[in-house]
Amino acid sequence: MAVRAAVAGASGYAGGELLRLLLAHPETEIGTLTGHTNAGQRLGAIQPHLLPLADRVLAETTPEALAGHDVVFLALPHGQSAAVAERLGPDVLVIDMGADFRLKDPADWETFYGSPHAGTWPYGLPELPGARAALEGAKRIAVPGCYPTAVSLALYPAYAAGLAAPEAVIVAASGTSGAGKAPKPHLLGSEVMGSMSPYGVGGGHRHTPEMIQNLSAAAGERVAVSFTPTLAPMPRGILATCSAAAADGVTADSVRAAYEKAYADEPFVHLLPEGRWPATASVHGSNAVQLQVAYDAAVGRIIAISAIDNLTKGTAGGAVQSMNIALGLPETTGLSTIGVAP
Amino acid sequence: MAVRAAVAGASGYAGGELLRLLLAHPETEIGTLTGHTNAGQRLGAIQPHLLPLADRVLAETTPEALAGHDVVFLALPHGQSAAVAERLGPDVLVIDMGADFRLKDPADWETFYGSPHAGTWPYGLPELPGARAALEGAKRIAVPGCYPTAVSLALYPAYAAGLAAPEAVIVAASGTSGAGKAPKPHLLGSEVMGSMSPYGVGGGHRHTPEMIQNLSAAAGERVAVSFTPTLAPMPRGILATCSAAAADGVTADSVRAAYEKAYADEPFVHLLPEGRWPATASVHGSNAVQLQVAYDAAVGRIIAISAIDNLTKGTAGGAVQSMNIALGLPETTGLSTIGVAP
Amino acid sequence: MAVRAAVAGASGYAGGELLRLLLAHPETEIGTLTGHTNAGQRLGAIQPHLLPLADRVLAETTPEALAGHDVVFLALPHGQSAAVAERLGPDVLVIDMGADFRLKDPADWETFYGSPHAGTWPYGLPELPGARAALEGAKRIAVPGCYPTAVSLALYPAYAAGLAAPEAVIVAASGTSGAGKAPKPHLLGSEVMGSMSPYGVGGGHRHTPEMIQNLSAAAGERVAVSFTPTLAPMPRGILATCSAAAADGVTADSVRAAYEKAYADEPFVHLLPEGRWPATASVHGSNAVQLQVAYDAAVGRIIAISAIDNLTKGTAGGAVQSMNIALGLPETTGLSTIGVAP
Amino acid sequence: MAVRAAVAGASGYAGGELLRLLLAHPETEIGTLTGHTNAGQRLGAIQPHLLPLADRVLAETTPEALAGHDVVFLALPHGQSAAVAERLGPDVLVIDMGADFRLKDPADWETFYGSPHAGTWPYGLPELPGARAALEGAKRIAVPGCYPTAVSLALYPAYAAGLAAPEAVIVAASGTSGAGKAPKPHLLGSEVMGSMSPYGVGGGHRHTPEMIQNLSAAAGERVAVSFTPTLAPMPRGILATCSAAAADGVTADSVRAAYEKAYADEPFVHLLPEGRWPATASVHGSNAVQLQVAYDAAVGRIIAISAIDNLTKGTAGGAVQSMNIALGLPETTGLSTIGVAP
């Protein structure tokens, strides 16, 4: 019997990607789709790439519209998920693709979002130690942010193995879909094509505390994170360049061994052969993480670089992967490690 | 029992896209992969987006390497397919993604390719009148060119319904993957990003006689084609803007009716609702054709515009669709009408 | 003594490009800059590429603010120029970069713009027959639209020489800056990168009557124009692919001769050597028009393709060129035929 | 009397950009242009954006062809400049845009280039302490690498003021023109559009010792540099994200004060107003450096980010700026701080 799934916020990029994946998922059936300003419109006018759903009409995002599903995915502006989730009942699997339930420390939430903390749900990054177990049978899941997904998977093995000092420096480039579909002048094609630019520099990006949370858990001590996101002239993809000073005695071999061990059995994380480096094009539309790690002996730093698709593994693919675990389906159901390249 | 498929020319863009599709095809098993200059290399080094095949090693393109398969796909430079096909035996399904067997008139071949004509195989554009029947049970299939796919599907209904004068004017924009993977200075990213440029202007492009062949068959008379291809700053996609003078008595309604009728039952061709126009992003990685048609009364012309992915419906997807028909599988097996957007 | 120039609408793309050119113009001094929603802001926050003007503050667009200049450039939404121009006095050179004064036939204006016609000013495309003379000493100038600039220069020599039938088919690709800076969802980088799409198909684009006006004047009879604009994934540039049936007796030589004659003395129009075709990258940021023409004997059509920068020759460069003529300065003052490539 | 300039290596991207700038330089006259594989060809076929030079023919790169000029610019593959320079005589100003004479330590050269060290010439980054004086009247100039230009200007003020620990972490994104015009598969448009990828990770990039040299000179002690270059989907531009741990007592104010002081009188370096960050589009085609610096108190790091055009300030513009100084011309002659945006 098919899992019946609703999507609240089906007109944005995260919602659209989720629908793309659910259409290919053999165990789900797509139920209600909701929107806000686009309620009442055909999906074909908003997500013209989703041909099989072209004639679906978006409902308003209300608890009534979302009732009667096994799974409800929330792709809403932050701060709105709690109210919706409360009304859905404890037996419905609610998967929040927004930020509301990711952070454990209420103070972090309040500092970065300026509103009361809604709570903490099981964290949908199954590759982290202990995360998979917490997702099994869960009824509430917080999907990680796109940057924290790329960064945590790039660096956690080094921290878990005690190889890196607790000060990480991260510079990540993201495609523009990470900034959403709301039209803003600096996101116009005329502005972004041919241009690289940073934003949220100096610790201000809201994904920073989430990275600290993940890396600190792996390290067993607080990891300071210097995070600089940049906007790249491409629609999708994150390339996260992460480094940290190596602990005493670290060698290139010990670093590689730690990563090989961490990802030996992970279906979506691919440690590249030595000497090869990831490119975001290779994971375009895929749930794979391609990564590589090196030890730069001249400066004593470990450098780990990961490539993900911000909309797939970074958002909607991570959500589906977590749903699979929560529902007891094979984790890879409906998900692919094959990129659409070139 | 799985259909065992070999791919000759697995290191190029057409071969890579074919492998992407075959990996998702539930009835095929991927056998031998061959290359030429890349023989002996891991596929992971050449097509890093195809993670499940990363450890496959490319063989030399020889009849021996290709023997023992149910289907052999040829993605070879033109002029090489006949010799390979001859050695494969009449019971093997051979699908040529190159140009060698597309044209019926040897004189056309010789004019545009300057070598002796190899022959004509059933033509793998099932949406054309009569084409599907010729593909059922076929053991040899010529996959259409990418531009002829986009153009023929945009214009044939107008010609089949007697609505258009036999002089078509076509300007098409293609992504750079259509030009292949051989490194040439004018295909460098530095050259193509931010630039539109025409090529093969004035009737010189080799896809021209193929368009004439298809449109003339639909019209029942020779259709002259003015074809101007342009290179667009994107990796994939073709947007074909096609027009012809309307016959006497044509109206907007009669044009639309002809297209609705032609494509009512086609699983991959989507005539958009009136007033909406296609974008190549919507068919990125998909086997769909999105198209629209209008009648410009002020100039008395029918204008039909189609968007396809040149590598999918334009090459590898068309090949798989034709394979499905030839083998008696449901035509849509393993193929999608969902684009990877944005 | 420097020519003092004001710019109304300095925060948009046309205004920004004009300022870029005026900064390099040896005879002008930049006076008042105005904006609407951005009035009161530093120009550095809006046009960060114009470093020498970073500390300028935008005034409101009022007659008072624009008074006291020798030249006033208007880069305003259509329908607003007449009211401003009236208040500036007859001795001030007013150059309208909008559409208000381009069309001669009030009926055309009303059909395409739905408002009363404001009038007709001397037309700022000096390369057209008779246009230069009308600009000398003019106090009011209507700068052509970007598409009509590219199309008229590509086709007028064929019409002026009686070589082409009065039915032109034009497909043009434009960079996204042609659509302006107002944020709209379909102009987001996420939407336009990797995508080609048509718009205003079937005769609806407002630049169509302007092309008809120019080509008809050259032909001495009404020329019907089928015009399809497409949006290309690049910030700047127009590639206009234009064709028309050739008149009887036309040869490749007679076509080339007509173009060579038309442009022999034009400083900004460059007819490429035979066999070479234009690319928009070659005119990026330049006032040059690069073009080529061919005769396709198989279909009896003349094909002319031009590349311009829509913001430079297509808007602000054309405005400066016309200003130079009106003021009696050398026509090329402050303008370049050198593109910024790659 | 005009300065007569020759360019050896006029068919590449560095050579083309230099010619673009020299065409706009009021004191230079362009003499001999040479190429290697392109010798004998018209420049119009190779650099079609340089219309005024379209009919120039490339000579072979020989001392004879380069004789008789006041300035000779060398844009040659590394290792070839010394032999050419030797033959030009001590009174000719020779400006090497390659790497041969940048490094002071022969061991660095040998480690990174694997050949004997040719020597060290005055270093053409006038903004560095003492550099301008060494360039005045110089007859030999080594133009800095593009990455070292962006990185040294971003970080040297922090080191010169004693504000930063001697371990810098740098992640820079470069447009593809930085990789040159030789066609290689990974530089194809199909590969680079839509993709970010790192290269030369772990200290292997040849620009690393040059950065160390510059920053160490500013710091008065050896600065270790972790440098990761990435390839971005754009033709031009470098965005360098640079950080280092702050020294004790550093504040946001002390950091800003150091940068304001360092660049108060620099015509090409623009420290943005607080809160604004640079974008490469803003310096497209310009000799400007736009930069910003912040102090991230949470992690105790100084973060400085610069944007340059790799071909202009990063190569050819830097060369012209240095030429101006060497010849006693005003330093900004022929150079602009205005970008071509959008």
PDB file of N, CA, C and O in Angstrom, chain C residues 267-301:
ATOM      1  N   PRO C 267      31.599  53.579 -38.949  1.00  0.00           N
ATOM      2  CA  PRO C 267      32.646  53.276 -37.952  1.00  0.00           C
ATOM      3  C   PRO C 267      32.266  52.153 -36.980  1.00  0.00           C
ATOM      4  O   PRO C 267      33.153  51.546 -36.392  1.00  0.00           O
ATOM      5  N   PHE C 268      30.992  51.898 -36.823  1.00  0.00           N
ATOM      6  CA  PHE C 268      30.614  50.915 -35.805  1.00  0.00           C
ATOM      7  C   PHE C 268      30.080  49.599 -36.371  1.00  0.00           C
ATOM      8  O   PHE C 268      29.860  48.657 -35.616  1.00  0.00           O
ATOM      9  N   VAL C 269      29.848  49.563 -37.670  1.00  0.00           N
ATOM     10  CA  VAL C 269      29.298  48.329 -38.246  1.00  0.00           C
ATOM     11  C   VAL C 269      30.393  47.590 -38.995  1.00  0.00           C
ATOM     12  O   VAL C 269      31.018  48.136 -39.910  1.00  0.00           O
ATOM     13  N   HIS C 270      30.633  46.373 -38.587  1.00  0.00           N
ATOM     14  CA  HIS C 270      31.734  45.590 -39.148  1.00  0.00           C
ATOM     15  C   HIS C 270      31.176  44.362 -39.850  1.00  0.00           C
ATOM     16  O   HIS C 270      30.703  43.425 -39.201  1.00  0.00           O
ATOM     17  N   LEU C 271      31.236  44.387 -41.179  1.00  0.00           N
ATOM     18  CA  LEU C 271      30.879  43.203 -41.956  1.00  0.00           C
ATOM     19  C   LEU C 271      32.066  42.258 -41.909  1.00  0.00           C
ATOM     20  O   LEU C 271      33.171  42.618 -42.331  1.00  0.00           O
ATOM     21  N   LEU C 272      31.843  41.089 -41.347  1.00  0.00           N
ATOM     22  CA  LEU C 272      32.961  40.155 -41.158  1.00  0.00           C
ATOM     23  C   LEU C 272      33.451  39.603 -42.491  1.00  0.00           C
ATOM     24  O   LEU C 272      32.714  39.589 -43.480  1.00  0.00           O
ATOM     25  N   PRO C 273      34.714  39.145 -42.527  1.00  0.00           N
ATOM     26  CA  PRO C 273      35.203  38.489 -43.741  1.00  0.00           C
ATOM     27  C   PRO C 273      34.323  37.279 -44.068  1.00  0.00           C
ATOM     28  O   PRO C 273      33.755  36.660 -43.157  1.00  0.00           O
ATOM     29  N   GLU C 274      34.222  36.955 -45.316  1.00  0.00           N
ATOM     30  CA  GLU C 274      33.371  35.833 -45.713  1.00  0.00           C
ATOM     31  C   GLU C 274      33.750  34.568 -44.950  1.00  0.00           C
ATOM     32  O   GLU C 274      34.926  34.275 -44.752  1.00  0.00           O
ATOM     33  N   GLY C 275      32.736  33.849 -44.540  1.00  0.00           N
ATOM     34  CA  GLY C 275      32.981  32.593 -43.846  1.00  0.00           C
ATOM     35  C   GLY C 275      33.044  32.723 -42.340  1.00  0.00           C
ATOM     36  O   GLY C 275      33.015  31.726 -41.631  1.00  0.00           O
ATOM     37  N   ARG C 276      33.144  33.920 -41.841  1.00  0.00           N
ATOM     38  CA  ARG C 276      33.172  34.103 -40.391  1.00  0.00           C
ATOM     39  C   ARG C 276      31.812  34.631 -39.931  1.00  0.00           C
ATOM     40  O   ARG C 276      31.198  35.438 -40.612  1.00  0.00           O
ATOM     41  N   TRP C 277      31.380  34.222 -38.729  1.00  0.00           N
ATOM     42  CA  TRP C 277      30.079  34.638 -38.226  1.00  0.00           C
ATOM     43  C   TRP C 277      30.235  35.321 -36.884  1.00  0.00           C
ATOM     44  O   TRP C 277      31.189  35.052 -36.152  1.00  0.00           O
ATOM     45  N   PRO C 278      29.333  36.189 -36.548  1.00  0.00           N
ATOM     46  CA  PRO C 278      29.513  36.969 -35.320  1.00  0.00           C
ATOM     47  C   PRO C 278      29.179  36.166 -34.057  1.00  0.00           C
ATOM     48  O   PRO C 278      28.424  35.196 -34.105  1.00  0.00           O
ATOM     49  N   ALA C 279      29.718  36.603 -32.948  1.00  0.00           N
ATOM     50  CA  ALA C 279      29.389  36.059 -31.627  1.00  0.00           C
ATOM     51  C   ALA C 279      29.156  37.241 -30.704  1.00  0.00           C
ATOM     52  O   ALA C 279      29.860  38.257 -30.803  1.00  0.00           O
ATOM     53  N   THR C 280      28.189  37.111 -29.838  1.00  0.00           N
ATOM     54  CA  THR C 280      27.892  38.268 -28.983  1.00  0.00           C
ATOM     55  C   THR C 280      29.055  38.608 -28.061  1.00  0.00           C
ATOM     56  O   THR C 280      29.235  39.769 -27.699  1.00  0.00           O
ATOM     57  N   ALA C 281      29.852  37.611 -27.669  1.00  0.00           N
ATOM     58  CA  ALA C 281      30.973  37.899 -26.773  1.00  0.00           C
ATOM     59  C   ALA C 281      31.924  38.929 -27.388  1.00  0.00           C
ATOM     60  O   ALA C 281      32.548  39.708 -26.673  1.00  0.00           O
ATOM     61  N   SER C 282      32.031  38.934 -28.702  1.00  0.00           N
ATOM     62  CA  SER C 282      32.986  39.839 -29.356  1.00  0.00           C
ATOM     63  C   SER C 282      32.567  41.300 -29.275  1.00  0.00           C
ATOM     64  O   SER C 282      33.389  42.185 -29.525  1.00  0.00           O
ATOM     65  N   VAL C 283      31.315  41.562 -28.972  1.00  0.00           N
ATOM     66  CA  VAL C 283      30.870  42.960 -28.872  1.00  0.00           C
ATOM     67  C   VAL C 283      30.450  43.320 -27.446  1.00  0.00           C
ATOM     68  O   VAL C 283      29.834  44.367 -27.222  1.00  0.00           O
ATOM     69  N   HIS C 284      30.797  42.479 -26.498  1.00  0.00           N
ATOM     70  CA  HIS C 284      30.447  42.705 -25.095  1.00  0.00           C
ATOM     71  C   HIS C 284      31.006  44.067 -24.631  1.00  0.00           C
ATOM     72  O   HIS C 284      32.219  44.267 -24.610  1.00  0.00           O
ATOM     73  N   GLY C 285      30.133  44.959 -24.260  1.00  0.00           N
ATOM     74  CA  GLY C 285      30.566  46.266 -23.763  1.00  0.00           C
ATOM     75  C   GLY C 285      31.007  47.223 -24.849  1.00  0.00           C
ATOM     76  O   GLY C 285      31.482  48.320 -24.551  1.00  0.00           O
ATOM     77  N   SER C 286      30.839  46.839 -26.096  1.00  0.00           N
ATOM     78  CA  SER C 286      31.315  47.654 -27.218  1.00  0.00           C
ATOM     79  C   SER C 286      30.153  48.221 -28.005  1.00  0.00           C
ATOM     80  O   SER C 286      29.034  47.708 -27.967  1.00  0.00           O
ATOM     81  N   ASN C 287      30.422  49.300 -28.723  1.00  0.00           N
ATOM     82  CA  ASN C 287      29.372  49.888 -29.560  1.00  0.00           C
ATOM     83  C   ASN C 287      29.355  49.292 -30.967  1.00  0.00           C
ATOM     84  O   ASN C 287      28.607  49.748 -31.832  1.00  0.00           O
ATOM     85  N   ALA C 288      30.164  48.272 -31.187  1.00  0.00           N
ATOM     86  CA  ALA C 288      30.240  47.685 -32.531  1.00  0.00           C
ATOM     87  C   ALA C 288      29.043  46.786 -32.831  1.00  0.00           C
ATOM     88  O   ALA C 288      28.419  46.221 -31.937  1.00  0.00           O
ATOM     89  N   VAL C 289      28.757  46.713 -34.116  1.00  0.00           N
ATOM     90  CA  VAL C 289      27.854  45.703 -34.649  1.00  0.00           C
ATOM     91  C   VAL C 289      28.723  44.786 -35.495  1.00  0.00           C
ATOM     92  O   VAL C 289      29.411  45.261 -36.393  1.00  0.00           O
ATOM     93  N   GLN C 290      28.736  43.508 -35.182  1.00  0.00           N
ATOM     94  CA  GLN C 290      29.436  42.577 -36.065  1.00  0.00           C
ATOM     95  C   GLN C 290      28.364  41.815 -36.824  1.00  0.00           C
ATOM     96  O   GLN C 290      27.407  41.321 -36.226  1.00  0.00           O
ATOM     97  N   LEU C 291      28.522  41.719 -38.125  1.00  0.00           N
ATOM     98  CA  LEU C 291      27.485  41.016 -38.882  1.00  0.00           C
ATOM     99  C   LEU C 291      28.059  40.277 -40.078  1.00  0.00           C
ATOM    100  O   LEU C 291      29.175  40.532 -40.540  1.00  0.00           O
ATOM    101  N   GLN C 292      27.256  39.347 -40.528  1.00  0.00           N
ATOM    102  CA  GLN C 292      27.601  38.564 -41.709  1.00  0.00           C
ATOM    103  C   GLN C 292      26.327  38.280 -42.474  1.00  0.00           C
ATOM    104  O   GLN C 292      25.236  38.269 -41.880  1.00  0.00           O
ATOM    105  N   VAL C 293      26.472  38.071 -43.771  1.00  0.00           N
ATOM    106  CA  VAL C 293      25.308  37.801 -44.595  1.00  0.00           C
ATOM    107  C   VAL C 293      25.667  36.661 -45.548  1.00  0.00           C
ATOM    108  O   VAL C 293      26.829  36.507 -45.934  1.00  0.00           O
ATOM    109  N   ALA C 294      24.675  35.846 -45.863  1.00  0.00           N
ATOM    110  CA  ALA C 294      24.908  34.750 -46.809  1.00  0.00           C
ATOM    111  C   ALA C 294      23.680  34.589 -47.685  1.00  0.00           C
ATOM    112  O   ALA C 294      22.581  35.033 -47.336  1.00  0.00           O
ATOM    113  N   TYR C 295      23.894  33.949 -48.806  1.00  0.00           N
ATOM    114  CA  TYR C 295      22.782  33.626 -49.687  1.00  0.00           C
ATOM    115  C   TYR C 295      22.696  32.099 -49.746  1.00  0.00           C
ATOM    116  O   TYR C 295      23.648  31.436 -50.144  1.00  0.00           O
ATOM    117  N   ASP C 296      21.583  31.577 -49.275  1.00  0.00           N
ATOM    118  CA  ASP C 296      21.397  30.121 -49.287  1.00  0.00           C
ATOM    119  C   ASP C 296      20.654  29.768 -50.578  1.00  0.00           C
ATOM    120  O   ASP C 296      19.432  29.904 -50.674  1.00  0.00           O
ATOM    121  N   ALA C 297      21.411  29.338 -51.568  1.00  0.00           N
ATOM    122  CA  ALA C 297      20.836  29.110 -52.894  1.00  0.00           C
ATOM    123  C   ALA C 297      19.811  27.981 -52.882  1.00  0.00           C
ATOM    124  O   ALA C 297      18.845  27.995 -53.651  1.00  0.00           O
ATOM    125  N   ALA C 298      20.005  27.026 -51.987  1.00  0.00           N
ATOM    126  CA  ALA C 298      19.087  25.878 -51.971  1.00  0.00           C
ATOM    127  C   ALA C 298      17.661  26.290 -51.628  1.00  0.00           C
ATOM    128  O   ALA C 298      16.708  25.644 -52.049  1.00  0.00           O
ATOM    129  N   VAL C 299      17.526  27.323 -50.845  1.00  0.00           N
ATOM    130  CA  VAL C 299      16.183  27.766 -50.475  1.00  0.00           C
ATOM    131  C   VAL C 299      15.879  29.173 -50.975  1.00  0.00           C
ATOM    132  O   VAL C 299      14.787  29.705 -50.738  1.00  0.00           O
ATOM    133  N   GLY C 300      16.842  29.796 -51.631  1.00  0.00           N
ATOM    134  CA  GLY C 300      16.610  31.127 -52.184  1.00  0.00           C
ATOM    135  C   GLY C 300      16.397  32.198 -51.135  1.00  0.00           C
ATOM    136  O   GLY C 300      15.580  33.105 -51.297  1.00  0.00           O
ATOM    137  N   ARG C 301      17.123  32.097 -50.023  1.00  0.00           N
ATOM    138  CA  ARG C 301      16.953  33.102 -48.969  1.00  0.00           C
ATOM    139  C   ARG C 301      18.276  33.797 -48.666  1.00  0.00           C
ATOM    140  O   ARG C 301      19.352  33.188 -48.717  1.00  0.00           O
TER     141      ARG C 301
END
